[in-house]
mmCIF file of C-alpha atoms in Angstrom:
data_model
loop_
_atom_site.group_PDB
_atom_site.id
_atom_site.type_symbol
_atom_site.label_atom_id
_atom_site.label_comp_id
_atom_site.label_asym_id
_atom_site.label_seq_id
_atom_site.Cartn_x
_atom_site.Cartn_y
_atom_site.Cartn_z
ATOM 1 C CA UNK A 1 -29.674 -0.612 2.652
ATOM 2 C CA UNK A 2 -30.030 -3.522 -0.074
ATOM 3 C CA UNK A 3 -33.422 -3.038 -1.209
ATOM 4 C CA UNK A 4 -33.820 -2.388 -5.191
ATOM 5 C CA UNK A 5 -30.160 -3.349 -5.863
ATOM 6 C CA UNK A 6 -29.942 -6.714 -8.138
ATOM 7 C CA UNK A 7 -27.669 -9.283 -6.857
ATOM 8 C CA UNK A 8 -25.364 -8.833 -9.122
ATOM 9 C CA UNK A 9 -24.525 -5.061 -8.182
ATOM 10 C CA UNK A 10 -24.710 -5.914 -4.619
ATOM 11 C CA UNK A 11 -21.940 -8.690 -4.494
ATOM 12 C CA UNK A 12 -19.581 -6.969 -6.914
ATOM 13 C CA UNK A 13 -20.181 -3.737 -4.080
ATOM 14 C CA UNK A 14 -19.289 -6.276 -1.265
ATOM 15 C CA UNK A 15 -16.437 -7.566 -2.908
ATOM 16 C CA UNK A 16 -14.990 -4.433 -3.801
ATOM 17 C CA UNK A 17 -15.705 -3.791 -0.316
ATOM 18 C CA UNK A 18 -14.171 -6.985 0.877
ATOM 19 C CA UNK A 19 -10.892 -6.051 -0.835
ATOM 20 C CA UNK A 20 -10.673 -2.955 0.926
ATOM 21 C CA UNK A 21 -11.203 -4.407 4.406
ATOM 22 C CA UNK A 22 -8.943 -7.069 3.916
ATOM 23 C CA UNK A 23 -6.193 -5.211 2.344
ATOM 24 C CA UNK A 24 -6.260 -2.351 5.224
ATOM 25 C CA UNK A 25 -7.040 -5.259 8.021
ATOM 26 C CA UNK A 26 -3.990 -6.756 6.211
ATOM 27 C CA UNK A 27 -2.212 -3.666 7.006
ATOM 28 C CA UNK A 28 -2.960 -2.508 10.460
ATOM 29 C CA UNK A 29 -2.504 -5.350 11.881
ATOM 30 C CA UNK A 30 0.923 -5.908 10.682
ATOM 31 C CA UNK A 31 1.185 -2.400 11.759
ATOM 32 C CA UNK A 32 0.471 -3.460 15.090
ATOM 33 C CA UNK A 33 2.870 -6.822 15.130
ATOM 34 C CA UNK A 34 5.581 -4.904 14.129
ATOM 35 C CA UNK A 35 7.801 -7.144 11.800
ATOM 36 C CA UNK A 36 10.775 -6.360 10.873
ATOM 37 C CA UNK A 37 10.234 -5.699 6.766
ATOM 38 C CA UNK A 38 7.148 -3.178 8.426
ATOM 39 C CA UNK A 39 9.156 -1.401 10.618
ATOM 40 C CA UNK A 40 12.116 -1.299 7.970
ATOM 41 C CA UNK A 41 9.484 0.287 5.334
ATOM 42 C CA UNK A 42 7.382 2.685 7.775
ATOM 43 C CA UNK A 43 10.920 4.584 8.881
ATOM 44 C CA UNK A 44 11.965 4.493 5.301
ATOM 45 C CA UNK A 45 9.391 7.038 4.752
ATOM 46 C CA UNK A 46 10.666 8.996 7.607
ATOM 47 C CA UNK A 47 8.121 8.163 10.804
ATOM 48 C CA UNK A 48 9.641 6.911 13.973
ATOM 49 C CA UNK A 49 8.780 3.301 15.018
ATOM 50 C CA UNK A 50 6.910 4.666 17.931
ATOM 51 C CA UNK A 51 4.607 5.790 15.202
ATOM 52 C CA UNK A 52 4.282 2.351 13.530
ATOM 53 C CA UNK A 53 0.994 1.349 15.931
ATOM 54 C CA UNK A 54 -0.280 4.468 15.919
ATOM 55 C CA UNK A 55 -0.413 4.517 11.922
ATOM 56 C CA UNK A 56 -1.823 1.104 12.274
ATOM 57 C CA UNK A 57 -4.538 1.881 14.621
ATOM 58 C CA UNK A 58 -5.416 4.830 12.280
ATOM 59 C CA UNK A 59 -6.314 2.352 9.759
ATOM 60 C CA UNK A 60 -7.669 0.284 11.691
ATOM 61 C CA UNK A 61 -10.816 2.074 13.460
ATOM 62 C CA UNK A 62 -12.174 3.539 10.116
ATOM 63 C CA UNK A 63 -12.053 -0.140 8.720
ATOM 64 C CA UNK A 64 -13.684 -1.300 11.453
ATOM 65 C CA UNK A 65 -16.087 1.525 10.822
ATOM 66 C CA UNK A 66 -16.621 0.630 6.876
ATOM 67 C CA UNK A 67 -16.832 -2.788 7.531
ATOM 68 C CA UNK A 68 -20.277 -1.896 9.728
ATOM 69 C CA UNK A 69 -23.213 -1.502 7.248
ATOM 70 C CA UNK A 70 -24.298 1.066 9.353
ATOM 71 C CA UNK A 71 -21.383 3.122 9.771
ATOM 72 C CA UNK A 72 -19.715 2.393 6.568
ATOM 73 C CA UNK A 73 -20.455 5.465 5.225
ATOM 74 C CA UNK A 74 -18.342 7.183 8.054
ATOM 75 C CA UNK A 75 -15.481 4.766 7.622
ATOM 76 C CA UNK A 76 -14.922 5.508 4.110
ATOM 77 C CA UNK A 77 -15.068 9.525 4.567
ATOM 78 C CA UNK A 78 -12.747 8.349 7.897
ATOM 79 C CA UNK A 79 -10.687 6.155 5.142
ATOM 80 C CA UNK A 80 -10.522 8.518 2.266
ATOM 81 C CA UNK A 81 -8.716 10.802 4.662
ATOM 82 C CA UNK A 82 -6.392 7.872 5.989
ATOM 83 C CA UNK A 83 -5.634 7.748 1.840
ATOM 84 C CA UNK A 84 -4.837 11.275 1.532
ATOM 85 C CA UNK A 85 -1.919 11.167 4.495
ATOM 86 C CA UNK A 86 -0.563 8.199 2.483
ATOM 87 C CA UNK A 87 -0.394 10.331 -1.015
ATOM 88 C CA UNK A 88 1.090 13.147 1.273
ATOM 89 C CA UNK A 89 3.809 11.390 2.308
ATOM 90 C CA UNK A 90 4.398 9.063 -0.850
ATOM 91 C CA UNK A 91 4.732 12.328 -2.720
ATOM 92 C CA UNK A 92 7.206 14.038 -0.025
ATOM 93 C CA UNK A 93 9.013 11.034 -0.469
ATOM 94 C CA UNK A 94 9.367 11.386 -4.455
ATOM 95 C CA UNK A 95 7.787 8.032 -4.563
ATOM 96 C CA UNK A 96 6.840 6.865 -7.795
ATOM 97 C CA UNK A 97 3.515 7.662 -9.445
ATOM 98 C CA UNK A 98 1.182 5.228 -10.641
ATOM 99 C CA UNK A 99 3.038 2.120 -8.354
ATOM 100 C CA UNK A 100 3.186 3.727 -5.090
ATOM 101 C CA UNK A 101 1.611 7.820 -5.204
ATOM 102 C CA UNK A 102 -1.877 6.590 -6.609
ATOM 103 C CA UNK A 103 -2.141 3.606 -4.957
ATOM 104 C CA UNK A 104 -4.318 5.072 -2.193
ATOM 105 C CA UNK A 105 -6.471 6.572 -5.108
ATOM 106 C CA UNK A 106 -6.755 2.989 -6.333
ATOM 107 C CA UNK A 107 -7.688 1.917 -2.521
ATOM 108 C CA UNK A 108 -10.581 4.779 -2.715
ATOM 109 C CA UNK A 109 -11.674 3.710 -5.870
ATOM 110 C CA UNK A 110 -12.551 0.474 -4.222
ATOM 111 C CA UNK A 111 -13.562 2.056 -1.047
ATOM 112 C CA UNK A 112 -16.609 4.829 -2.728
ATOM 113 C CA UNK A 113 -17.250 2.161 -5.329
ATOM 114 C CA UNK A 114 -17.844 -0.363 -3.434
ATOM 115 C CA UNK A 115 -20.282 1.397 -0.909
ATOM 116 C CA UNK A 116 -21.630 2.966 -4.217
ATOM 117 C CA UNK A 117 -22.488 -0.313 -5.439
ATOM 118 C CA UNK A 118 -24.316 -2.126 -2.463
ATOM 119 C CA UNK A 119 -25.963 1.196 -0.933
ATOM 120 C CA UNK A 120 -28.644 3.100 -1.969
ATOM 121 C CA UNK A 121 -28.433 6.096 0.314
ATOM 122 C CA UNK A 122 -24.756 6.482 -0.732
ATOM 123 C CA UNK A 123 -25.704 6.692 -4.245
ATOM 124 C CA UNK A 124 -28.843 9.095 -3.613
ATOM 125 C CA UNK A 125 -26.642 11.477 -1.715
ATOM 126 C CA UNK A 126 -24.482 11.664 -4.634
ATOM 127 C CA UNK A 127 -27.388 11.794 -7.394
ATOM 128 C CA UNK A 128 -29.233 14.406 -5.433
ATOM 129 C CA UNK A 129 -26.032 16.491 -5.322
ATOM 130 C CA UNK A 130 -25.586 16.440 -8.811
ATOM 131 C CA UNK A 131 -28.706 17.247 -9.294
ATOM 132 C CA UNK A 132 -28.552 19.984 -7.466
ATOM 133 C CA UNK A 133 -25.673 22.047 -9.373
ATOM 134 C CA UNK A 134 -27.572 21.526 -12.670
ATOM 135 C CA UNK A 135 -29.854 24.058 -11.269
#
C-alpha cells in the first residue's frame, strides 16, 4: 500500500526493488539457458548441472512473487531464504567474504529495504514488533 509515503521514499523503495528483480531475473533465467560460463560456475561450487534449472527456478518463483505488490511480502521471506542457501554454500566453499559470502546479505539489504521503503504494512509489522519487546 502507497498511501502516506512521499514520492520520494516510494521510488527509492521501487528502485531498490527494481534492482533486486532484475538482478535475480538476471539470474534465473540464465540459470535456465544454461550457458556455458553458468554451468562452468554452478558445478564449481559443487551442484550437478541437472541442478542448474532447478536453482534457477528457485529464484525465480519468489521473484516473481516480490515483484507482485500483493505478494511481495511473501517473495522476500521466500527470497531471504533463497539468500541464505547461497551464504551456505559460498561459505562451504571458503569463498571470500565481503566479494562473494555477503553478497546475498547485500541482495537482502535491497530486498527488506526496498519493500520497507514503498510499504506501509511491512514497516508497521516491524514497528509494532519492536514495540512490543520494549514492554
Amino acid at each position: 500500500m502507497t498511501t502516506g509515503i512521499s514520492k520520494g521514499r516510494l521510488w527509492t523503495g521501487r528502485i531498490l526493488s527494481g534492482l533486486t528483480i532484475l538482478f535475480m531475473l538476471f539470474d534465473g533465467i540464465f540459470k535456465l539457458i544454461k550457458p556455458a560460463p553458468v554451468i562452468e560456475g554452478t558445478v564449481s561450487l559443487g551442484f550437478a548441472e541437472h541442478h542448474i534449472v532447478i536453482i534457477g527456478i528457485l529464484g525465480l518463483i519468489p521473484t516473481i512473487l516480490y515483484a507482485i505488490p500483493r505478494t511481495s511480502f511473501l517473495g522476500a521471506l521466500l527470497l531471504t531464504g533463497y539468500y541464505g542457501g547461497v551464504i551456505a554454500t559460498q561459505i562451504r566453499m571458503d569463498a571470500p567474504l565481503f566479494t562473494h559470502i555477503l553478497f546475498p546479505v547485500y541482495l537482502a539489504v535491497l530486498t527488506w529495504g526496498g519493500i520497507w521503503l514503498r510499504d506501509d504494512k511491512v514497516r508497521n509489522l516491524f514497528i509494532s514488533q519492536n514495540r512490543g519487546l520494549d514492554r
